[in-house]
Amino acid sequence: MNATLPDDWSPADNPYAIAVSEANWLRATVVLTVERMHSDDVQVGWFSSRQIDARTLVIALRQLLAAVTLERIALNDLGMPPAVVTALDEAEQRFLEALPDIKHVRDGLTHFEDWARGIGFGPQAAARKRATPRDVARYFWSFGYDPATDNVTMGPFTISVNEAVPAANTLCAAIYAAAHAVDQRNTAELRIHVVQALDDAAIACTAPQGPVLVSQGNDMRVWLSINLSTVPTGELGDLAQRVTSVLASTGLRLAPPTFPQAEDITDRLVAGEVLRVERHNQ
């Protein structure tokens, strides 16, 4: 675990961000496996490296849908606007249109203990209404990658390897866009919180003449600094102390982007440095 994380950190705090992280890992896995499948085959013991990678590809593609599920749950829990969820739903649908058999191929691999006996759920269950489990098992078996067609098959189901990377890239981008919308809202709400706290303490923070400047950056962070040109030098220290105290009383703190142990926060404000506003649990 990252040593910079607080002791009480949990992935449950921000599952929408975990979905982005996992989606990026899975997208990279898809890209890597497809590159290897399109390169020279390597014998690994009794097995073909392309066939090994085909199995990895299927799992990674299917798990991208799990990242979508996590993102959707997080969006709903956070009360994000319906348009954000709808955009994610539409991206998932496009992914499934490009790879319509991904679920069945993955199920055949991960539930081979049932599919090998013809007693699996889904399509095997439907097939058992008109055939014996033995015949069902034979019809839905034979996983493999065919370099000539660039397809991965599991019985009657097919995945186009050529579609894998574009589909993964597009879906991963949609998951990121949904999380970005959350970050944008969180940042806007944090800035409102900061401005309200300072206003309540009679510390003006309205640009360009306010003694304190509060801005929302493109990096999805809120930044604060003292407008040195509007504050007499002899009052800078007191203002800096008031700002840090007010923020602390509302669960906020100021963090320098570089050399965090170099100087006291109030000294940095007095020097005109732009500091990042954070919640204490960050």
PDB file of C-alpha atoms in Angstrom:
ATOM      1  CA  MET A   1       0.000   0.000   0.000  1.00  0.00           C
ATOM      2  CA  ASN A   2       1.115   3.534  -0.730  1.00  0.00           C
ATOM      3  CA  ALA A   3       2.947   4.825   2.352  1.00  0.00           C
ATOM      4  CA  THR A   4       1.543   8.335   1.804  1.00  0.00           C
ATOM      5  CA  LEU A   5      -2.024   7.184   2.441  1.00  0.00           C
ATOM      6  CA  PRO A   6      -3.498   7.899   5.886  1.00  0.00           C
ATOM      7  CA  ASP A   7      -3.774   4.980   8.293  1.00  0.00           C
ATOM      8  CA  ASP A   8      -7.568   4.952   8.106  1.00  0.00           C
ATOM      9  CA  TRP A   9      -7.721   5.012   4.275  1.00  0.00           C
ATOM     10  CA  SER A  10     -10.151   2.579   2.645  1.00  0.00           C
ATOM     11  CA  PRO A  11     -11.097   1.932  -1.001  1.00  0.00           C
ATOM     12  CA  ALA A  12     -14.703   2.114   0.211  1.00  0.00           C
ATOM     13  CA  ASP A  13     -14.228   5.879   0.658  1.00  0.00           C
ATOM     14  CA  ASN A  14     -14.080   6.478  -3.104  1.00  0.00           C
ATOM     15  CA  PRO A  15     -15.226   3.420  -5.076  1.00  0.00           C
ATOM     16  CA  TYR A  16     -15.768   5.590  -8.168  1.00  0.00           C
ATOM     17  CA  ALA A  17     -11.990   6.145  -8.276  1.00  0.00           C
ATOM     18  CA  ILE A  18     -11.272   2.447  -7.705  1.00  0.00           C
ATOM     19  CA  ALA A  19     -13.382   1.688 -10.788  1.00  0.00           C
ATOM     20  CA  VAL A  20     -11.157   3.995 -12.842  1.00  0.00           C
ATOM     21  CA  SER A  21      -7.987   2.394 -11.497  1.00  0.00           C
ATOM     22  CA  GLU A  22      -9.167  -1.155 -12.189  1.00  0.00           C
ATOM     23  CA  ALA A  23     -10.463  -0.197 -15.636  1.00  0.00           C
ATOM     24  CA  ASN A  24      -7.059   1.197 -16.576  1.00  0.00           C
ATOM     25  CA  TRP A  25      -5.300  -1.963 -15.413  1.00  0.00           C
ATOM     26  CA  LEU A  26      -7.725  -4.080 -17.431  1.00  0.00           C
ATOM     27  CA  ARG A  27      -7.444  -1.895 -20.527  1.00  0.00           C
ATOM     28  CA  ALA A  28      -3.652  -2.203 -20.366  1.00  0.00           C
ATOM     29  CA  THR A  29      -4.030  -5.975 -20.035  1.00  0.00           C
ATOM     30  CA  VAL A  30      -6.207  -6.054 -23.149  1.00  0.00           C
ATOM     31  CA  VAL A  31      -3.681  -4.003 -25.130  1.00  0.00           C
ATOM     32  CA  LEU A  32      -0.759  -6.170 -24.012  1.00  0.00           C
ATOM     33  CA  THR A  33      -2.442  -9.510 -24.695  1.00  0.00           C
ATOM     34  CA  VAL A  34      -3.669  -8.460 -28.134  1.00  0.00           C
ATOM     35  CA  GLU A  35      -0.169  -7.267 -29.069  1.00  0.00           C
ATOM     36  CA  ARG A  36       1.264 -10.631 -28.018  1.00  0.00           C
ATOM     37  CA  MET A  37      -1.473 -12.574 -29.839  1.00  0.00           C
ATOM     38  CA  HIS A  38      -0.637 -10.668 -33.011  1.00  0.00           C
ATOM     39  CA  SER A  39       3.080 -11.358 -32.585  1.00  0.00           C
ATOM     40  CA  ASP A  40       5.030 -14.575 -32.981  1.00  0.00           C
ATOM     41  CA  ASP A  41       3.648 -17.560 -31.156  1.00  0.00           C
ATOM     42  CA  VAL A  42       5.821 -18.973 -28.373  1.00  0.00           C
ATOM     43  CA  GLN A  43       5.653 -22.488 -27.051  1.00  0.00           C
ATOM     44  CA  VAL A  44       5.220 -22.524 -23.262  1.00  0.00           C
ATOM     45  CA  GLY A  45       5.603 -26.134 -22.264  1.00  0.00           C
ATOM     46  CA  TRP A  46       2.815 -27.938 -24.103  1.00  0.00           C
ATOM     47  CA  PHE A  47       0.914 -24.717 -24.754  1.00  0.00           C
ATOM     48  CA  SER A  48       0.783 -21.892 -27.288  1.00  0.00           C
ATOM     49  CA  SER A  49       1.379 -18.406 -25.913  1.00  0.00           C
ATOM     50  CA  ARG A  50      -1.411 -17.100 -28.141  1.00  0.00           C
ATOM     51  CA  GLN A  51      -3.882 -19.510 -26.624  1.00  0.00           C
ATOM     52  CA  ILE A  52      -2.763 -18.551 -23.117  1.00  0.00           C
ATOM     53  CA  ASP A  53      -3.149 -14.870 -23.948  1.00  0.00           C
ATOM     54  CA  ALA A  54      -6.576 -15.511 -25.451  1.00  0.00           C
ATOM     55  CA  ARG A  55      -7.777 -16.732 -22.069  1.00  0.00           C
ATOM     56  CA  THR A  56      -6.307 -13.682 -20.333  1.00  0.00           C
ATOM     57  CA  LEU A  57      -7.935 -11.403 -22.919  1.00  0.00           C
ATOM     58  CA  VAL A  58     -11.382 -12.837 -22.309  1.00  0.00           C
ATOM     59  CA  ILE A  59     -11.142 -12.388 -18.551  1.00  0.00           C
ATOM     60  CA  ALA A  60      -9.857  -8.812 -18.847  1.00  0.00           C
ATOM     61  CA  LEU A  61     -12.598  -7.800 -21.255  1.00  0.00           C
ATOM     62  CA  ARG A  62     -15.318  -9.239 -19.054  1.00  0.00           C
ATOM     63  CA  GLN A  63     -13.872  -7.646 -15.929  1.00  0.00           C
ATOM     64  CA  LEU A  64     -14.143  -4.233 -17.574  1.00  0.00           C
ATOM     65  CA  LEU A  65     -17.885  -4.678 -17.181  1.00  0.00           C
ATOM     66  CA  ALA A  66     -17.326  -5.222 -13.462  1.00  0.00           C
ATOM     67  CA  ALA A  67     -15.571  -1.840 -13.362  1.00  0.00           C
ATOM     68  CA  VAL A  68     -18.638  -0.336 -15.039  1.00  0.00           C
ATOM     69  CA  THR A  69     -20.853  -1.928 -12.411  1.00  0.00           C
ATOM     70  CA  LEU A  70     -18.768  -0.471  -9.591  1.00  0.00           C
ATOM     71  CA  GLU A  71     -18.752   2.960 -11.237  1.00  0.00           C
ATOM     72  CA  ARG A  72     -22.525   2.874 -11.713  1.00  0.00           C
ATOM     73  CA  ILE A  73     -23.123   1.884  -8.079  1.00  0.00           C
ATOM     74  CA  ALA A  74     -20.860   4.714  -6.918  1.00  0.00           C
ATOM     75  CA  LEU A  75     -22.564   7.255  -9.179  1.00  0.00           C
ATOM     76  CA  ASN A  76     -25.979   6.291  -7.845  1.00  0.00           C
ATOM     77  CA  ASP A  77     -24.795   6.326  -4.229  1.00  0.00           C
ATOM     78  CA  LEU A  78     -23.348   9.805  -4.769  1.00  0.00           C
ATOM     79  CA  GLY A  79     -26.560  11.070  -6.330  1.00  0.00           C
ATOM     80  CA  MET A  80     -24.917  12.095  -9.585  1.00  0.00           C
ATOM     81  CA  PRO A  81     -27.163  13.537 -12.323  1.00  0.00           C
ATOM     82  CA  PRO A  82     -28.964  10.915 -14.438  1.00  0.00           C
ATOM     83  CA  ALA A  83     -27.146  12.135 -17.564  1.00  0.00           C
ATOM     84  CA  VAL A  84     -23.816  10.982 -16.118  1.00  0.00           C
ATOM     85  CA  VAL A  85     -25.170   7.497 -15.445  1.00  0.00           C
ATOM     86  CA  THR A  86     -26.890   7.365 -18.829  1.00  0.00           C
ATOM     87  CA  ALA A  87     -23.645   8.193 -20.641  1.00  0.00           C
ATOM     88  CA  LEU A  88     -21.957   5.302 -18.849  1.00  0.00           C
ATOM     89  CA  ASP A  89     -24.849   2.958 -19.666  1.00  0.00           C
ATOM     90  CA  GLU A  90     -24.633   3.889 -23.335  1.00  0.00           C
ATOM     91  CA  ALA A  91     -20.896   3.254 -23.395  1.00  0.00           C
ATOM     92  CA  GLU A  92     -21.437  -0.167 -21.843  1.00  0.00           C
ATOM     93  CA  GLN A  93     -24.041  -0.961 -24.487  1.00  0.00           C
ATOM     94  CA  ARG A  94     -21.625  -0.024 -27.275  1.00  0.00           C
ATOM     95  CA  PHE A  95     -19.020  -2.305 -25.703  1.00  0.00           C
ATOM     96  CA  LEU A  96     -21.495  -5.195 -25.665  1.00  0.00           C
ATOM     97  CA  GLU A  97     -22.477  -4.521 -29.274  1.00  0.00           C
ATOM     98  CA  ALA A  98     -18.819  -4.791 -30.278  1.00  0.00           C
ATOM     99  CA  LEU A  99     -18.281  -7.940 -28.189  1.00  0.00           C
ATOM    100  CA  PRO A 100     -21.762  -9.475 -27.830  1.00  0.00           C
ATOM    101  CA  ASP A 101     -20.589 -12.933 -26.747  1.00  0.00           C
ATOM    102  CA  ILE A 102     -18.085 -11.837 -24.097  1.00  0.00           C
ATOM    103  CA  LYS A 103     -20.176 -13.005 -21.146  1.00  0.00           C
ATOM    104  CA  HIS A 104     -20.772 -16.493 -22.557  1.00  0.00           C
ATOM    105  CA  VAL A 105     -17.134 -17.011 -23.558  1.00  0.00           C
ATOM    106  CA  ARG A 106     -15.964 -15.874 -20.113  1.00  0.00           C
ATOM    107  CA  ASP A 107     -18.550 -18.101 -18.400  1.00  0.00           C
ATOM    108  CA  GLY A 108     -17.368 -21.108 -20.364  1.00  0.00           C
ATOM    109  CA  LEU A 109     -13.819 -20.488 -19.162  1.00  0.00           C
ATOM    110  CA  THR A 110     -14.482 -19.661 -15.517  1.00  0.00           C
ATOM    111  CA  HIS A 111     -17.242 -22.231 -15.011  1.00  0.00           C
ATOM    112  CA  PHE A 112     -15.594 -25.055 -16.924  1.00  0.00           C
ATOM    113  CA  GLU A 113     -16.466 -27.453 -14.108  1.00  0.00           C
ATOM    114  CA  ASP A 114     -20.130 -27.090 -15.146  1.00  0.00           C
ATOM    115  CA  TRP A 115     -19.772 -26.400 -18.869  1.00  0.00           C
ATOM    116  CA  ALA A 116     -17.618 -29.495 -19.348  1.00  0.00           C
ATOM    117  CA  ARG A 117     -20.575 -31.569 -18.072  1.00  0.00           C
ATOM    118  CA  GLY A 118     -23.248 -29.604 -19.894  1.00  0.00           C
ATOM    119  CA  ILE A 119     -24.886 -28.419 -16.667  1.00  0.00           C
ATOM    120  CA  GLY A 120     -24.019 -24.713 -16.872  1.00  0.00           C
ATOM    121  CA  PHE A 121     -26.511 -21.892 -16.583  1.00  0.00           C
ATOM    122  CA  GLY A 122     -27.609 -19.515 -19.343  1.00  0.00           C
ATOM    123  CA  PRO A 123     -27.304 -20.959 -22.853  1.00  0.00           C
ATOM    124  CA  GLN A 124     -26.482 -24.445 -21.583  1.00  0.00           C
ATOM    125  CA  ALA A 125     -29.594 -24.488 -19.413  1.00  0.00           C
ATOM    126  CA  ALA A 126     -31.710 -23.529 -22.429  1.00  0.00           C
ATOM    127  CA  ALA A 127     -30.034 -26.182 -24.594  1.00  0.00           C
ATOM    128  CA  ARG A 128     -30.755 -28.942 -22.049  1.00  0.00           C
ATOM    129  CA  LYS A 129     -34.460 -28.597 -22.830  1.00  0.00           C
ATOM    130  CA  ARG A 130     -33.830 -30.344 -26.150  1.00  0.00           C
ATOM    131  CA  ALA A 131     -30.567 -32.259 -25.647  1.00  0.00           C
ATOM    132  CA  THR A 132     -28.739 -34.361 -23.076  1.00  0.00           C
ATOM    133  CA  PRO A 133     -26.071 -32.710 -20.888  1.00  0.00           C
ATOM    134  CA  ARG A 134     -23.439 -34.739 -22.728  1.00  0.00           C
ATOM    135  CA  ASP A 135     -24.499 -33.323 -26.106  1.00  0.00           C
ATOM    136  CA  VAL A 136     -24.821 -29.839 -24.629  1.00  0.00           C
ATOM    137  CA  ALA A 137     -21.290 -30.027 -23.269  1.00  0.00           C
ATOM    138  CA  ARG A 138     -19.908 -31.082 -26.653  1.00  0.00           C
ATOM    139  CA  TYR A 139     -21.706 -28.260 -28.494  1.00  0.00           C
ATOM    140  CA  PHE A 140     -20.521 -25.509 -26.148  1.00  0.00           C
ATOM    141  CA  TRP A 141     -16.916 -26.683 -25.744  1.00  0.00           C
ATOM    142  CA  SER A 142     -13.648 -26.108 -27.686  1.00  0.00           C
ATOM    143  CA  PHE A 143     -12.216 -22.753 -26.585  1.00  0.00           C
ATOM    144  CA  GLY A 144      -9.491 -21.350 -28.792  1.00  0.00           C
ATOM    145  CA  TYR A 145      -7.966 -18.499 -30.764  1.00  0.00           C
ATOM    146  CA  ASP A 146      -7.745 -18.723 -34.574  1.00  0.00           C
ATOM    147  CA  PRO A 147      -5.021 -16.395 -35.953  1.00  0.00           C
ATOM    148  CA  ALA A 148      -6.452 -16.741 -39.461  1.00  0.00           C
ATOM    149  CA  THR A 149      -9.802 -15.175 -38.505  1.00  0.00           C
ATOM    150  CA  ASP A 150      -8.457 -13.251 -35.488  1.00  0.00           C
ATOM    151  CA  ASN A 151     -11.337 -14.608 -33.441  1.00  0.00           C
ATOM    152  CA  VAL A 152     -11.597 -16.269 -30.059  1.00  0.00           C
ATOM    153  CA  THR A 153     -14.349 -18.865 -29.837  1.00  0.00           C
ATOM    154  CA  MET A 154     -16.059 -20.919 -27.161  1.00  0.00           C
ATOM    155  CA  GLY A 155     -18.376 -23.386 -28.845  1.00  0.00           C
ATOM    156  CA  PRO A 156     -20.836 -21.253 -30.878  1.00  0.00           C
ATOM    157  CA  PHE A 157     -19.719 -17.957 -29.316  1.00  0.00           C
ATOM    158  CA  THR A 158     -17.156 -15.617 -30.878  1.00  0.00           C
ATOM    159  CA  ILE A 159     -15.086 -12.613 -29.856  1.00  0.00           C
ATOM    160  CA  SER A 160     -13.338 -10.490 -32.471  1.00  0.00           C
ATOM    161  CA  VAL A 161      -9.833  -9.761 -31.233  1.00  0.00           C
ATOM    162  CA  ASN A 162      -9.675  -6.859 -33.675  1.00  0.00           C
ATOM    163  CA  GLU A 163     -12.532  -5.203 -31.766  1.00  0.00           C
ATOM    164  CA  ALA A 164     -11.036  -5.768 -28.326  1.00  0.00           C
ATOM    165  CA  VAL A 165      -8.675  -2.803 -27.986  1.00  0.00           C
ATOM    166  CA  PRO A 166     -11.010  -0.132 -29.433  1.00  0.00           C
ATOM    167  CA  ALA A 167     -13.879  -1.420 -27.302  1.00  0.00           C
ATOM    168  CA  ALA A 168     -11.736  -1.463 -24.153  1.00  0.00           C
ATOM    169  CA  ASN A 169     -10.352   2.017 -24.840  1.00  0.00           C
ATOM    170  CA  THR A 170     -13.801   3.498 -25.373  1.00  0.00           C
ATOM    171  CA  LEU A 171     -15.322   1.905 -22.292  1.00  0.00           C
ATOM    172  CA  CYS A 172     -12.348   2.868 -20.128  1.00  0.00           C
ATOM    173  CA  ALA A 173     -12.677   6.465 -21.347  1.00  0.00           C
ATOM    174  CA  ALA A 174     -16.360   6.468 -20.401  1.00  0.00           C
ATOM    175  CA  ILE A 175     -15.594   5.232 -16.893  1.00  0.00           C
ATOM    176  CA  TYR A 176     -12.991   7.969 -16.534  1.00  0.00           C
ATOM    177  CA  ALA A 177     -15.443  10.607 -17.813  1.00  0.00           C
ATOM    178  CA  ALA A 178     -18.008   9.545 -15.211  1.00  0.00           C
ATOM    179  CA  ALA A 179     -15.417   9.756 -12.431  1.00  0.00           C
ATOM    180  CA  HIS A 180     -14.254  13.125 -13.752  1.00  0.00           C
ATOM    181  CA  ALA A 181     -17.804  14.414 -13.365  1.00  0.00           C
ATOM    182  CA  VAL A 182     -17.703  13.328  -9.717  1.00  0.00           C
ATOM    183  CA  ASP A 183     -14.374  15.098  -9.212  1.00  0.00           C
ATOM    184  CA  GLN A 184     -15.719  18.263 -10.818  1.00  0.00           C
ATOM    185  CA  ARG A 185     -18.715  18.299  -8.507  1.00  0.00           C
ATOM    186  CA  ASN A 186     -16.612  17.522  -5.432  1.00  0.00           C
ATOM    187  CA  THR A 187     -14.189  20.302  -6.279  1.00  0.00           C
ATOM    188  CA  ALA A 188     -16.976  22.828  -6.833  1.00  0.00           C
ATOM    189  CA  GLU A 189     -18.571  21.856  -3.516  1.00  0.00           C
ATOM    190  CA  LEU A 190     -15.234  22.137  -1.715  1.00  0.00           C
ATOM    191  CA  ARG A 191     -14.649  25.617  -3.107  1.00  0.00           C
ATOM    192  CA  ILE A 192     -18.114  26.689  -1.949  1.00  0.00           C
ATOM    193  CA  HIS A 193     -17.311  25.284   1.497  1.00  0.00           C
ATOM    194  CA  VAL A 194     -14.046  27.244   1.662  1.00  0.00           C
ATOM    195  CA  VAL A 195     -15.591  30.500   0.494  1.00  0.00           C
ATOM    196  CA  GLN A 196     -18.494  30.141   2.938  1.00  0.00           C
ATOM    197  CA  ALA A 197     -16.150  29.456   5.861  1.00  0.00           C
ATOM    198  CA  LEU A 198     -14.038  32.508   5.061  1.00  0.00           C
ATOM    199  CA  ASP A 199     -17.089  34.725   4.487  1.00  0.00           C
ATOM    200  CA  ASP A 200     -18.532  33.637   7.837  1.00  0.00           C
ATOM    201  CA  ALA A 201     -15.261  34.729   9.449  1.00  0.00           C
ATOM    202  CA  ALA A 202     -15.423  38.099   7.648  1.00  0.00           C
ATOM    203  CA  ILE A 203     -12.411  37.255   5.478  1.00  0.00           C
ATOM    204  CA  ALA A 204     -13.138  38.516   1.985  1.00  0.00           C
ATOM    205  CA  CYS A 205     -12.155  36.122  -0.785  1.00  0.00           C
ATOM    206  CA  THR A 206     -13.715  37.638  -3.888  1.00  0.00           C
ATOM    207  CA  ALA A 207     -11.290  38.189  -6.766  1.00  0.00           C
ATOM    208  CA  PRO A 208      -9.572  40.337  -7.757  1.00  0.00           C
ATOM    209  CA  GLN A 209      -9.517  42.656  -4.734  1.00  0.00           C
ATOM    210  CA  GLY A 210     -10.158  40.202  -1.891  1.00  0.00           C
ATOM    211  CA  PRO A 211      -7.228  39.671   0.470  1.00  0.00           C
ATOM    212  CA  VAL A 212      -7.634  35.906   0.015  1.00  0.00           C
ATOM    213  CA  LEU A 213      -7.948  34.210  -3.372  1.00  0.00           C
ATOM    214  CA  VAL A 214      -9.749  30.855  -3.704  1.00  0.00           C
ATOM    215  CA  SER A 215      -9.743  29.170  -7.104  1.00  0.00           C
ATOM    216  CA  GLN A 216     -10.781  25.888  -8.672  1.00  0.00           C
ATOM    217  CA  GLY A 217      -7.968  24.483 -10.776  1.00  0.00           C
ATOM    218  CA  ASN A 218      -8.091  22.339 -13.903  1.00  0.00           C
ATOM    219  CA  ASP A 219      -6.430  19.644 -11.790  1.00  0.00           C
ATOM    220  CA  MET A 220      -9.687  19.195  -9.834  1.00  0.00           C
ATOM    221  CA  ARG A 221      -8.234  20.842  -6.733  1.00  0.00           C
ATOM    222  CA  VAL A 222      -9.056  23.987  -4.806  1.00  0.00           C
ATOM    223  CA  TRP A 223      -6.175  26.427  -4.347  1.00  0.00           C
ATOM    224  CA  LEU A 224      -5.825  29.287  -1.866  1.00  0.00           C
ATOM    225  CA  SER A 225      -3.393  32.157  -1.578  1.00  0.00           C
ATOM    226  CA  ILE A 226      -3.152  35.632  -0.095  1.00  0.00           C
ATOM    227  CA  ASN A 227      -3.356  38.557  -2.472  1.00  0.00           C
ATOM    228  CA  LEU A 228      -0.209  40.299  -1.224  1.00  0.00           C
ATOM    229  CA  SER A 229      -0.916  43.505  -3.104  1.00  0.00           C
ATOM    230  CA  THR A 230      -4.068  44.163  -1.035  1.00  0.00           C
ATOM    231  CA  VAL A 231      -2.729  43.413   2.458  1.00  0.00           C
ATOM    232  CA  PRO A 232      -0.298  45.593   4.432  1.00  0.00           C
ATOM    233  CA  THR A 233       2.896  43.721   5.227  1.00  0.00           C
ATOM    234  CA  GLY A 234       2.356  44.031   8.976  1.00  0.00           C
ATOM    235  CA  GLU A 235      -1.033  42.310   8.735  1.00  0.00           C
ATOM    236  CA  LEU A 236       0.000  39.333   6.608  1.00  0.00           C
ATOM    237  CA  GLY A 237       0.944  37.065   9.510  1.00  0.00           C
ATOM    238  CA  ASP A 238      -2.301  37.647  11.365  1.00  0.00           C
ATOM    239  CA  LEU A 239      -4.383  37.079   8.226  1.00  0.00           C
ATOM    240  CA  ALA A 240      -2.532  33.868   7.418  1.00  0.00           C
ATOM    241  CA  GLN A 241      -3.104  32.575  10.932  1.00  0.00           C
ATOM    242  CA  ARG A 242      -6.800  33.455  10.784  1.00  0.00           C
ATOM    243  CA  VAL A 243      -7.209  31.677   7.447  1.00  0.00           C
ATOM    244  CA  THR A 244      -5.591  28.455   8.658  1.00  0.00           C
ATOM    245  CA  SER A 245      -7.584  28.524  11.911  1.00  0.00           C
ATOM    246  CA  VAL A 246     -10.905  29.089  10.144  1.00  0.00           C
ATOM    247  CA  LEU A 247     -10.276  26.263   7.709  1.00  0.00           C
ATOM    248  CA  ALA A 248      -9.184  23.907  10.478  1.00  0.00           C
ATOM    249  CA  SER A 249     -12.390  24.615  12.395  1.00  0.00           C
ATOM    250  CA  THR A 250     -14.414  23.365   9.418  1.00  0.00           C
ATOM    251  CA  GLY A 251     -12.383  20.205   8.814  1.00  0.00           C
ATOM    252  CA  LEU A 252     -10.059  21.641   6.192  1.00  0.00           C
ATOM    253  CA  ARG A 253      -6.332  22.193   5.943  1.00  0.00           C
ATOM    254  CA  LEU A 254      -3.814  23.742   3.581  1.00  0.00           C
ATOM    255  CA  ALA A 255      -1.165  21.565   1.963  1.00  0.00           C
ATOM    256  CA  PRO A 256       1.841  22.747  -0.039  1.00  0.00           C
ATOM    257  CA  PRO A 257       2.345  21.035  -3.412  1.00  0.00           C
ATOM    258  CA  THR A 258       6.125  20.789  -2.858  1.00  0.00           C
ATOM    259  CA  PHE A 259       8.516  20.401   0.073  1.00  0.00           C
ATOM    260  CA  PRO A 260       5.789  19.904   2.706  1.00  0.00           C
ATOM    261  CA  GLN A 261       8.240  20.094   5.604  1.00  0.00           C
ATOM    262  CA  ALA A 262      10.168  23.138   4.369  1.00  0.00           C
ATOM    263  CA  GLU A 263       8.200  25.863   6.165  1.00  0.00           C
ATOM    264  CA  ASP A 264       5.206  26.481   8.351  1.00  0.00           C
ATOM    265  CA  ILE A 265       1.932  26.821   6.415  1.00  0.00           C
ATOM    266  CA  THR A 266       1.320  30.346   7.659  1.00  0.00           C
ATOM    267  CA  ASP A 267       4.811  31.359   6.538  1.00  0.00           C
ATOM    268  CA  ARG A 268       4.078  29.971   3.096  1.00  0.00           C
ATOM    269  CA  LEU A 269       0.873  31.989   2.879  1.00  0.00           C
ATOM    270  CA  VAL A 270       2.714  35.141   3.958  1.00  0.00           C
ATOM    271  CA  ALA A 271       5.258  34.467   1.217  1.00  0.00           C
ATOM    272  CA  GLY A 272       2.447  34.423  -1.350  1.00  0.00           C
ATOM    273  CA  GLU A 273       2.588  30.709  -2.092  1.00  0.00           C
ATOM    274  CA  VAL A 274      -0.515  29.063  -3.575  1.00  0.00           C
ATOM    275  CA  LEU A 275      -1.586  26.147  -1.344  1.00  0.00           C
ATOM    276  CA  ARG A 276      -3.929  23.254  -1.898  1.00  0.00           C
ATOM    277  CA  VAL A 277      -7.081  22.977   0.218  1.00  0.00           C
ATOM    278  CA  GLU A 278      -7.768  19.482   1.537  1.00  0.00           C
ATOM    279  CA  ARG A 279     -10.160  17.801   3.892  1.00  0.00           C
ATOM    280  CA  HIS A 280      -8.456  16.457   7.018  1.00  0.00           C
ATOM    281  CA  ASN A 281      -9.174  12.837   6.038  1.00  0.00           C
ATOM    282  CA  GLN A 282      -7.300  13.136   2.733  1.00  0.00           C
TER     283      GLN A 282
END
